[in-house]
Amino acid sequence: MDDMERYGDYNELDEAPRGKRGPVSILLRVLIGLVCFLVIGVIVFRLFLFNFYPREMRQIYFTDSLTAFYEERGGEVNFETQELRFPYDDERDGNFFCDNLILVREAGQLQLSVRFNKSFLEELRTALGHEINPDTDLIFTLARTADGYEDEEGATDVPTESVGRLAATSSEKLLMYRYYKLCFDGVDFGLDGDTPVSWLRLEIRIRGYEDKAPYCVLVYENHEGFARFDEYKPARREVPQ
């Protein structure tokens, strides 16, 4: 008898079968799925936007001097680029970011793009007590750091010497970002001497506050620790026809 009772226990269900889900449960699951999808989409979009630069900011711009050099050489010009290992002015705050470095060193040409978030302008307004116009109040200069300088963070308290001149600039806006394309002519890379220029940095100052320490981004390296240059191949639309 005991065996029969144990046998009968096996036919009993541990749990009652689940009934059909109601419309409220289904709607809740759909809403949760949509929210997850939206959050993932926003994260992916922000990552894309963080690394995005408009085409005009990425491609080469022919200044008058570079155009003359290009035509003089019959188009046989060595275009180069270099990875920016430290493309920000500050590792923590990251006010300014640089990218898309293009070099024609034989012609003394250096070009790059700069990006900053519009929240930076709000921070400046709070700090200075008034608004600034980035198109007129941001001063961009290129500087050579002292020989032997190896501070990878782009410190502002090292001896520098301004090089080249800002020959052309353009800007674009996209959502919360502002972009600038900077083209410097007459940059001496030290190719004719025994000691090439090892470090160049972009210095950004606020007009009216030139005595303040600049925002600095290391934009060019040519030394024992790092001297890698890659070929830049301009598209047909980029070069003079």
mmCIF file of N, CA and C in Angstrom, residues 28 34 48 74 106 121-122 136 148 151 159 161 178-179 182 200 205 211-212 216 220 224:
data_model
loop_
_atom_site.group_PDB
_atom_site.id
_atom_site.type_symbol
_atom_site.label_atom_id
_atom_site.label_comp_id
_atom_site.label_asym_id
_atom_site.label_seq_id
_atom_site.Cartn_x
_atom_site.Cartn_y
_atom_site.Cartn_z
ATOM 1 N N LEU A 28 3.432 45.770 -20.079
ATOM 2 C CA LEU A 28 4.555 46.095 -19.207
ATOM 3 C C LEU A 28 5.854 45.562 -19.779
ATOM 4 N N LEU A 34 11.177 48.454 -24.698
ATOM 5 C CA LEU A 34 11.376 49.715 -25.398
ATOM 6 C C LEU A 34 12.327 50.637 -24.640
ATOM 7 N N PHE A 48 29.078 57.383 -30.683
ATOM 8 C CA PHE A 48 29.322 57.752 -32.075
ATOM 9 C C PHE A 48 29.587 59.245 -32.204
ATOM 10 N N GLY A 74 54.025 69.719 -58.784
ATOM 11 C CA GLY A 74 53.240 68.929 -59.721
ATOM 12 C C GLY A 74 52.389 67.867 -59.042
ATOM 13 N N GLU A 106 57.343 69.319 -45.402
ATOM 14 C CA GLU A 106 58.236 70.038 -46.319
ATOM 15 C C GLU A 106 57.693 71.425 -46.654
ATOM 16 N N LEU A 121 31.390 76.613 -22.651
ATOM 17 C CA LEU A 121 31.083 78.037 -22.730
ATOM 18 C C LEU A 121 30.286 78.489 -21.513
ATOM 19 N N GLU A 122 29.399 77.605 -21.025
ATOM 20 C CA GLU A 122 28.637 77.932 -19.821
ATOM 21 C C GLU A 122 29.560 78.031 -18.611
ATOM 22 N N THR A 136 35.363 84.684 -32.019
ATOM 23 C CA THR A 136 36.243 85.858 -31.931
ATOM 24 C C THR A 136 37.102 85.875 -30.665
ATOM 25 N N GLY A 148 63.736 68.470 -24.578
ATOM 26 C CA GLY A 148 63.771 67.601 -23.423
ATOM 27 C C GLY A 148 62.459 67.508 -22.689
ATOM 28 N N ASP A 151 56.575 65.837 -20.662
ATOM 29 C CA ASP A 151 55.355 65.755 -19.871
ATOM 30 C C ASP A 151 54.196 65.447 -20.801
ATOM 31 N N PRO A 159 58.763 76.100 -20.764
ATOM 32 C CA PRO A 159 59.097 77.124 -21.762
ATOM 33 C C PRO A 159 58.596 76.734 -23.149
ATOM 34 N N GLU A 161 57.804 78.277 -27.401
ATOM 35 C CA GLU A 161 58.071 79.284 -28.428
ATOM 36 C C GLU A 161 57.024 79.135 -29.523
ATOM 37 N N ARG A 178 30.901 71.975 -30.750
ATOM 38 C CA ARG A 178 31.391 73.013 -31.655
ATOM 39 C C ARG A 178 32.738 72.539 -32.194
ATOM 40 N N TYR A 179 32.925 72.649 -33.504
ATOM 41 C CA TYR A 179 34.135 72.157 -34.161
ATOM 42 C C TYR A 179 34.865 73.308 -34.849
ATOM 43 N N LEU A 182 41.654 74.106 -38.063
ATOM 44 C CA LEU A 182 42.766 75.046 -37.960
ATOM 45 C C LEU A 182 43.868 74.659 -38.937
ATOM 46 N N LEU A 200 55.159 69.652 -30.442
ATOM 47 C CA LEU A 200 54.361 70.834 -30.742
ATOM 48 C C LEU A 200 53.026 70.694 -30.032
ATOM 49 N N ARG A 205 43.805 80.273 -25.787
ATOM 50 C CA ARG A 205 43.642 81.332 -24.786
ATOM 51 C C ARG A 205 42.324 82.061 -25.026
ATOM 52 N N ASP A 211 46.974 86.598 -20.204
ATOM 53 C CA ASP A 211 47.975 86.364 -19.163
ATOM 54 C C ASP A 211 47.690 85.087 -18.370
ATOM 55 N N LYS A 212 46.524 84.511 -18.552
ATOM 56 C CA LYS A 212 46.180 83.267 -17.872
ATOM 57 C C LYS A 212 46.844 82.081 -18.576
ATOM 58 N N CYS A 216 46.111 73.482 -23.219
ATOM 59 C CA CYS A 216 47.146 72.932 -24.093
ATOM 60 C C CYS A 216 46.834 71.496 -24.489
ATOM 61 N N TYR A 220 51.743 67.069 -31.805
ATOM 62 C CA TYR A 220 52.789 66.579 -32.714
ATOM 63 C C TYR A 220 53.949 66.045 -31.893
ATOM 64 N N GLU A 224 62.406 59.930 -29.696
ATOM 65 C CA GLU A 224 62.716 58.519 -29.540
ATOM 66 C C GLU A 224 61.534 57.731 -28.989
#
